[in-house]
C-alpha cells in the first residue's frame, strides 16, 4: 500500500483530500498544526501527526519510505488576520522543510496548490488563462505577499524536483467550493461572510436575493470532489508534471443564483431575484484546462447543481464535525 503524507490535512481541502485518497486505497498519514485531531483520522483508518512545518525538528516523528506528499499546509489571507511574516514563514520555510523531509524519506512526487493571483492581470478579462503563463503578482492588496510567497514556493519545488529527480504537480485554482461549518473568511483585511454562503442562507429563509451587475458574466465553479479527483490523478500520473489549472464549466451569475434558489429555497416559497445592474460586476475569469485534461485525464464529474446538492448533504450530515465543529459553533455576526 502506497504511503501518502498530507500536510494541512485538518484544513478545508486537506480533510476532503485525505478521505478521498483513503478511499482510493492509499495509506494516509495526515499532518496538521493542531495538537489534536479529536480522533477523526484514527476513526477513519488514518494516522495523525501534529507538526509545525516551520520547525525542521518537528518532522522527525513522520514516517519514512513514503510514496508521495500532498502539501496543502500554510497560512491563507482569507482565513486569518493578516500577518505577512506568517505567510512567508509557513509558505516558504514550511515548503522547504516539507521538501527536505520528502527527499530524505524517498518520496517520488509532491502536489502543491498555487494561487490564481499569479495571473491577476488576466482576471476580469475574456482571455483564457493558460497553465504555463509566466507568474506575476499583484503589487497591492491582501493577496500580494501571499502570491509572492506562493510563487517562491513553486520555484523552490521546481529546483528540488530538478535536483533530486522527483515529480511535482502544481495545481492552480480559484475557489474550490465545499461545505465547512464556518461561513466566514477574511477579504481585504476584514472578516465577512463568504458571498456564496450568504446567498445560501438567504435562499434557505426565502429572503430576496440581489443579483448585482452583469448577470451574464461567468466563472468556473469547481467542487471539492473534483479537486480531490485531480489530486488522485496526479498520484497515478507518470509525468512530466508541472503547472496545471483546475477548472471546469463556466457558470453565469444568473445560473449561479438560480441553482442556489433551486437547491436551498423552500419549494413553496422560493427566494425572488432582485436585479441591481448598477452594482459592481462579479469576477470573470476562465482557465484553459486542456493540459489538465490531456496529461492527467481530468474530466469534471460534478455539474453546478450536483455540487450544490452534495454541498447541502454535507451541510446536513456534517461529516467533518470532529475536526471542524458544527455550524452552531460559529457565531453569526
Short mmCIF file of C-alpha atoms in Angstrom, two decimals:
data_model
loop_
_atom_site.label_atom_id
_atom_site.label_comp_id
_atom_site.label_asym_id
_atom_site.label_seq_id
_atom_site.Cartn_x
_atom_site.Cartn_y
_atom_site.Cartn_z
CA UNK A 1 0.00 0.00 0.00
CA UNK A 2 1.50 3.34 -1.09
CA UNK A 3 2.18 5.73 1.78
CA UNK A 4 0.97 9.33 1.29
CA UNK A 5 1.71 12.16 3.71
CA UNK A 6 -0.81 15.00 3.58
CA UNK A 7 0.30 18.30 5.12
CA UNK A 8 -2.60 20.59 6.01
CA UNK A 9 -4.86 17.57 6.42
CA UNK A 10 -7.10 19.23 9.01
CA UNK A 11 -7.91 22.11 6.65
CA UNK A 12 -10.79 22.59 4.25
CA UNK A 13 -9.21 20.90 1.24
CA UNK A 14 -6.92 18.64 3.25
CA UNK A 15 -9.65 16.74 5.07
CA UNK A 16 -11.63 16.04 1.89
CA UNK A 17 -8.40 15.01 0.15
CA UNK A 18 -7.40 12.63 2.95
CA UNK A 19 -10.77 10.86 2.89
CA UNK A 20 -10.75 10.59 -0.92
CA UNK A 21 -7.23 9.15 -1.09
CA UNK A 22 -8.01 6.74 1.74
CA UNK A 23 -11.00 5.52 -0.29
CA UNK A 24 -8.66 5.01 -3.27
CA UNK A 25 -6.60 2.59 -1.16
CA UNK A 26 -3.63 4.72 -0.10
CA UNK A 27 -2.04 4.52 3.35
CA UNK A 28 -2.76 8.03 4.61
CA UNK A 29 -0.61 9.86 7.14
CA UNK A 30 -2.33 13.14 7.99
CA UNK A 31 -0.36 16.13 9.27
CA UNK A 32 -1.77 19.26 10.87
CA UNK A 33 -0.68 22.12 13.10
CA UNK A 34 -3.26 21.46 15.81
CA UNK A 35 -2.28 19.36 18.82
CA UNK A 36 -5.25 17.01 18.46
CA UNK A 37 -7.48 15.92 15.59
CA UNK A 38 -10.16 14.77 18.05
CA UNK A 39 -9.55 11.20 16.79
CA UNK A 40 -11.08 11.98 13.39
CA UNK A 41 -8.30 10.34 11.38
CA UNK A 42 -7.87 7.22 13.51
CA UNK A 43 -11.63 6.63 13.39
CA UNK A 44 -11.36 6.76 9.59
CA UNK A 45 -8.37 4.40 9.33
CA UNK A 46 -5.65 7.04 9.06
CA UNK A 47 -2.78 8.22 11.26
CA UNK A 48 -2.48 11.80 12.55
CA UNK A 49 0.66 13.78 13.46
CA UNK A 50 0.88 17.26 14.95
CA UNK A 51 3.70 19.12 13.18
CA UNK A 52 4.87 22.73 12.98
CA UNK A 53 6.17 22.87 9.41
CA UNK A 54 8.32 25.92 10.18
CA UNK A 55 10.44 23.81 12.56
CA UNK A 56 12.60 21.13 10.96
CA UNK A 57 12.87 19.08 14.16
CA UNK A 58 9.09 18.70 14.18
CA UNK A 59 9.32 16.37 11.16
CA UNK A 60 11.27 13.66 12.98
CA UNK A 61 8.09 11.86 14.05
CA UNK A 62 6.86 11.40 10.47
CA UNK A 63 7.10 8.09 8.55
CA UNK A 64 9.90 7.10 6.18
CA UNK A 65 9.74 5.21 2.87
CA UNK A 66 6.86 7.26 1.52
CA UNK A 67 5.39 7.35 -1.99
CA UNK A 68 4.42 11.00 -2.12
CA UNK A 69 3.39 14.22 -0.42
CA UNK A 70 0.29 16.37 -0.77
CA UNK A 71 1.36 19.74 0.61
CA UNK A 72 -1.70 21.85 1.43
CA UNK A 73 -0.32 23.49 4.59
CA UNK A 74 0.40 27.18 5.07
CA UNK A 75 -1.35 30.36 6.12
CA UNK A 76 -4.13 31.81 3.95
CA UNK A 77 -5.06 35.51 3.76
CA UNK A 78 -8.73 34.51 3.61
CA UNK A 79 -8.75 32.53 6.85
CA UNK A 80 -6.72 34.54 9.37
CA UNK A 81 -5.95 38.07 10.46
CA UNK A 82 -3.38 39.43 8.02
CA UNK A 83 0.16 38.52 9.11
CA UNK A 84 2.80 38.83 6.35
CA UNK A 85 5.53 37.14 8.41
CA UNK A 86 3.32 34.10 9.00
CA UNK A 87 2.54 33.89 5.28
CA UNK A 88 6.25 33.96 4.43
CA UNK A 89 7.39 31.53 7.12
CA UNK A 90 4.70 28.89 6.63
CA UNK A 91 4.75 29.01 2.84
CA UNK A 92 8.47 29.46 2.06
CA UNK A 93 10.26 27.99 5.09
CA UNK A 94 7.50 25.44 5.60
CA UNK A 95 7.66 24.26 2.00
CA UNK A 96 11.45 23.96 2.13
CA UNK A 97 11.18 21.82 5.26
CA UNK A 98 8.49 19.65 3.63
CA UNK A 99 10.78 19.13 0.63
CA UNK A 100 13.75 18.18 2.81
CA UNK A 101 11.57 15.67 4.62
CA UNK A 102 10.20 14.23 1.37
CA UNK A 103 13.64 13.81 -0.19
CA UNK A 104 15.04 12.14 2.94
CA UNK A 105 12.03 9.80 3.07
CA UNK A 106 12.20 8.64 -0.55
CA UNK A 107 9.12 10.42 -1.88
CA UNK A 108 8.68 10.32 -5.64
CA UNK A 109 6.22 13.22 -6.09
CA UNK A 110 4.71 16.28 -4.47
CA UNK A 111 1.39 18.04 -5.10
CA UNK A 112 1.18 21.74 -4.24
CA UNK A 113 -1.60 24.35 -4.62
CA UNK A 114 -0.83 27.57 -6.49
CA UNK A 115 -2.82 30.77 -6.16
CA UNK A 116 -4.60 32.17 -9.25
CA UNK A 117 -3.39 35.61 -8.21
CA UNK A 118 -0.15 34.82 -10.01
CA UNK A 119 -2.30 35.56 -13.09
CA UNK A 120 -4.22 38.52 -11.65
CA UNK A 121 -3.57 40.64 -14.74
CA UNK A 122 -5.95 38.33 -16.65
CA UNK A 123 -8.76 38.47 -14.09
CA UNK A 124 -11.91 40.18 -15.38
CA UNK A 125 -10.79 39.78 -18.97
CA UNK A 126 -12.05 37.50 -21.74
CA UNK A 127 -8.66 35.80 -22.08
CA UNK A 128 -8.37 32.17 -21.02
CA UNK A 129 -5.52 31.70 -18.55
CA UNK A 130 -3.11 29.05 -19.79
CA UNK A 131 -1.34 26.74 -17.37
CA UNK A 132 2.18 27.85 -18.25
CA UNK A 133 1.73 31.61 -18.39
CA UNK A 134 4.65 33.36 -16.62
CA UNK A 135 3.98 34.09 -12.95
CA UNK A 136 3.38 37.63 -11.72
CA UNK A 137 1.87 39.08 -8.53
CA UNK A 138 -0.41 41.96 -7.54
CA UNK A 139 1.55 44.89 -6.12
CA UNK A 140 -1.10 45.79 -3.55
CA UNK A 141 -3.85 44.11 -1.53
CA UNK A 142 -4.17 41.22 0.88
CA UNK A 143 -3.03 38.68 -1.73
CA UNK A 144 0.21 40.46 -2.65
CA UNK A 145 2.61 38.99 -0.05
CA UNK A 146 0.71 35.70 -0.26
CA UNK A 147 1.28 35.46 -4.03
CA UNK A 148 4.95 36.42 -3.70
CA UNK A 149 5.37 33.60 -1.18
CA UNK A 150 3.47 31.05 -3.27
CA UNK A 151 5.49 31.94 -6.38
CA UNK A 152 8.70 31.47 -4.41
CA UNK A 153 7.48 28.11 -3.11
CA UNK A 154 6.70 26.95 -6.67
CA UNK A 155 10.23 27.91 -7.75
CA UNK A 156 11.78 26.14 -4.75
CA UNK A 157 9.79 22.98 -5.52
CA UNK A 158 10.91 23.12 -9.17
CA UNK A 159 14.53 23.47 -8.04
CA UNK A 160 14.28 20.48 -5.70
CA UNK A 161 12.49 18.40 -8.35
CA UNK A 162 15.27 19.06 -10.86
CA UNK A 163 17.99 18.43 -8.28
CA UNK A 164 16.57 15.27 -6.71
CA UNK A 165 14.65 13.89 -9.70
CA UNK A 166 11.08 13.66 -8.44
CA UNK A 167 7.75 14.68 -9.99
CA UNK A 168 5.96 17.86 -8.97
CA UNK A 169 2.39 18.90 -9.67
CA UNK A 170 1.35 22.50 -9.04
CA UNK A 171 -2.44 22.92 -9.05
CA UNK A 172 -3.74 26.43 -9.76
CA UNK A 173 -7.38 27.12 -8.93
CA UNK A 174 -9.89 29.76 -7.90
CA UNK A 175 -12.34 28.99 -5.08
CA UNK A 176 -12.92 25.29 -4.54
CA UNK A 177 -16.50 25.04 -3.32
CA UNK A 178 -17.15 22.81 -0.33
CA UNK A 179 -19.03 22.76 2.94
CA UNK A 180 -17.37 23.98 6.12
CA UNK A 181 -19.36 24.95 9.24
CA UNK A 182 -17.55 28.30 9.40
CA UNK A 183 -19.13 30.54 6.71
CA UNK A 184 -16.74 33.44 7.34
CA UNK A 185 -13.46 34.46 5.74
CA UNK A 186 -11.20 37.50 5.53
CA UNK A 187 -11.47 39.69 2.45
CA UNK A 188 -9.35 42.82 2.09
CA UNK A 189 -8.35 42.54 5.75
CA UNK A 190 -11.95 42.32 7.08
CA UNK A 191 -13.89 39.31 8.38
CA UNK A 192 -17.05 38.75 6.35
CA UNK A 193 -19.48 36.00 5.47
CA UNK A 194 -18.46 34.34 2.22
CA UNK A 195 -20.76 35.66 -0.54
CA UNK A 196 -21.99 32.26 -1.71
CA UNK A 197 -22.74 31.23 1.89
CA UNK A 198 -24.72 34.43 2.38
CA UNK A 199 -26.76 33.64 -0.74
CA UNK A 200 -27.43 30.11 0.51
CA UNK A 201 -28.54 31.45 3.88
CA UNK A 202 -30.92 33.94 2.27
CA UNK A 203 -32.34 31.27 -0.03
CA UNK A 204 -32.95 28.94 2.92
CA UNK A 205 -35.20 31.50 4.63
CA UNK A 206 -36.84 32.67 1.35
CA UNK A 207 -35.34 36.17 1.51
CA UNK A 208 -34.99 38.16 -1.70
CA UNK A 209 -31.62 37.80 -3.40
CA UNK A 210 -29.99 40.77 -5.09
CA UNK A 211 -28.29 39.98 -8.38
CA UNK A 212 -25.53 42.51 -8.94
CA UNK A 213 -24.07 43.79 -12.18
CA UNK A 214 -23.93 41.90 -15.47
CA UNK A 215 -25.72 38.59 -14.93
CA UNK A 216 -24.10 37.01 -18.00
CA UNK A 217 -20.58 37.20 -16.55
CA UNK A 218 -19.36 33.74 -15.67
CA UNK A 219 -16.75 31.93 -13.63
CA UNK A 220 -15.74 28.34 -13.08
CA UNK A 221 -17.45 26.58 -10.19
CA UNK A 222 -15.22 23.67 -9.17
CA UNK A 223 -16.48 21.36 -6.44
CA UNK A 224 -14.13 19.90 -3.84
CA UNK A 225 -14.70 16.34 -5.04
CA UNK A 226 -13.47 17.31 -8.50
CA UNK A 227 -10.42 18.88 -6.86
CA UNK A 228 -9.68 15.68 -4.93
CA UNK A 229 -10.13 13.76 -8.17
CA UNK A 230 -7.27 15.81 -9.67
CA UNK A 231 -5.06 15.07 -6.66
CA UNK A 232 -5.70 11.35 -7.17
CA UNK A 233 -4.86 11.64 -10.86
CA UNK A 234 -1.54 13.34 -10.00
CA UNK A 235 -0.61 10.43 -7.74
CA UNK A 236 -1.25 7.98 -10.58
CA UNK A 237 0.47 10.05 -13.27
CA UNK A 238 3.91 9.23 -14.67
CA UNK A 239 4.84 12.77 -15.64
CA UNK A 240 6.15 15.11 -16.81
CA UNK A 241 4.35 17.20 -14.17
CA UNK A 242 4.44 20.97 -13.90
CA UNK A 243 1.69 23.57 -13.54
CA UNK A 244 -1.95 22.54 -14.05
CA UNK A 245 -5.12 24.61 -13.97
CA UNK A 246 -8.04 23.09 -12.07
CA UNK A 247 -11.21 24.41 -13.64
CA UNK A 248 -14.37 23.36 -15.40
CA UNK A 249 -17.56 24.57 -16.97
CA UNK A 250 -18.14 28.30 -16.60
CA UNK A 251 -21.39 29.20 -14.83
CA UNK A 252 -23.03 32.60 -15.34
CA UNK A 253 -24.10 34.70 -12.37
CA UNK A 254 -27.74 34.12 -13.36
CA UNK A 255 -27.18 30.34 -13.35
CA UNK A 256 -25.37 30.54 -10.01
CA UNK A 257 -28.29 32.31 -8.34
CA UNK A 258 -30.90 30.07 -9.98
CA UNK A 259 -29.06 26.97 -8.75
CA UNK A 260 -28.87 28.23 -5.17
CA UNK A 261 -32.59 29.06 -5.15
CA UNK A 262 -33.44 25.67 -6.67
CA UNK A 263 -31.44 23.70 -4.10
CA UNK A 264 -31.75 25.77 -0.92
CA UNK A 265 -35.08 27.63 -1.08
CA UNK A 266 -38.34 26.03 0.09
CA UNK A 267 -40.22 24.80 -2.98
CA UNK A 268 -43.43 26.51 -1.88
CA UNK A 269 -41.74 29.85 -1.17
CA UNK A 270 -38.58 30.34 -3.26
CA UNK A 271 -36.46 33.46 -2.97
CA UNK A 272 -37.15 36.19 -5.51
CA UNK A 273 -34.36 37.73 -7.57
CA UNK A 274 -33.93 41.49 -7.39
CA UNK A 275 -31.74 42.78 -10.21
CA UNK A 276 -29.22 45.52 -9.42
CA UNK A 277 -27.40 46.22 -12.71
CA UNK A 278 -25.90 49.42 -11.29
CA UNK A 279 -23.93 47.42 -8.70
CA UNK A 280 -20.35 46.15 -9.32
CA UNK A 281 -19.89 43.22 -11.67
CA UNK A 282 -18.80 39.83 -10.31
CA UNK A 283 -15.37 38.36 -11.02
CA UNK A 284 -14.96 36.96 -14.51
CA UNK A 285 -12.14 34.51 -15.19
CA UNK A 286 -11.59 31.36 -17.20
CA UNK A 287 -8.83 28.76 -17.16
CA UNK A 288 -7.55 26.81 -20.12
CA UNK A 289 -7.63 23.28 -18.67
CA UNK A 290 -6.51 21.44 -21.82
CA UNK A 291 -3.19 20.48 -20.20
CA UNK A 292 -5.01 19.05 -17.16
CA UNK A 293 -7.30 17.04 -19.45
CA UNK A 294 -4.59 15.82 -21.83
CA UNK A 295 -1.83 14.99 -19.34
CA UNK A 296 -3.80 13.96 -16.24
CA UNK A 297 -7.02 12.62 -17.77
CA UNK A 298 -9.21 15.05 -15.84
CA UNK A 299 -12.94 15.17 -16.53
CA UNK A 300 -15.23 17.31 -14.40
CA UNK A 301 -17.73 14.97 -12.74
CA UNK A 302 -19.95 17.36 -10.79
CA UNK A 303 -22.26 19.79 -12.56
CA UNK A 304 -23.00 23.02 -10.72
CA UNK A 305 -26.39 21.86 -9.40
CA UNK A 306 -24.99 18.41 -8.49
CA UNK A 307 -22.28 20.13 -6.44
CA UNK A 308 -24.89 22.21 -4.61
CA UNK A 309 -26.91 19.09 -3.78
CA UNK A 310 -23.81 17.36 -2.41
CA UNK A 311 -22.87 20.52 -0.51
CA UNK A 312 -26.34 20.56 1.08
CA UNK A 313 -25.96 16.90 2.04
CA UNK A 314 -22.66 17.64 3.81
CA UNK A 315 -24.25 20.67 5.46
CA UNK A 316 -26.92 18.42 6.94
CA UNK A 317 -24.67 15.46 7.84
CA UNK A 318 -21.50 17.40 8.83
CA UNK A 319 -19.06 14.53 8.15
CA UNK A 320 -16.06 16.52 9.44
CA UNK A 321 -17.63 17.78 12.67
CA UNK A 322 -14.96 16.07 14.81
CA UNK A 323 -12.35 18.21 13.06
CA UNK A 324 -14.20 21.44 12.42
CA UNK A 325 -17.13 21.55 14.82
CA UNK A 326 -20.71 22.19 13.73
CA UNK A 327 -22.46 25.19 12.25
CA UNK A 328 -23.86 26.23 15.64
CA UNK A 329 -20.28 26.59 16.93
CA UNK A 330 -19.76 29.65 14.75
CA UNK A 331 -21.46 32.79 15.98
CA UNK A 332 -23.45 34.75 13.44
CA UNK A 333 -22.38 38.35 13.13
#
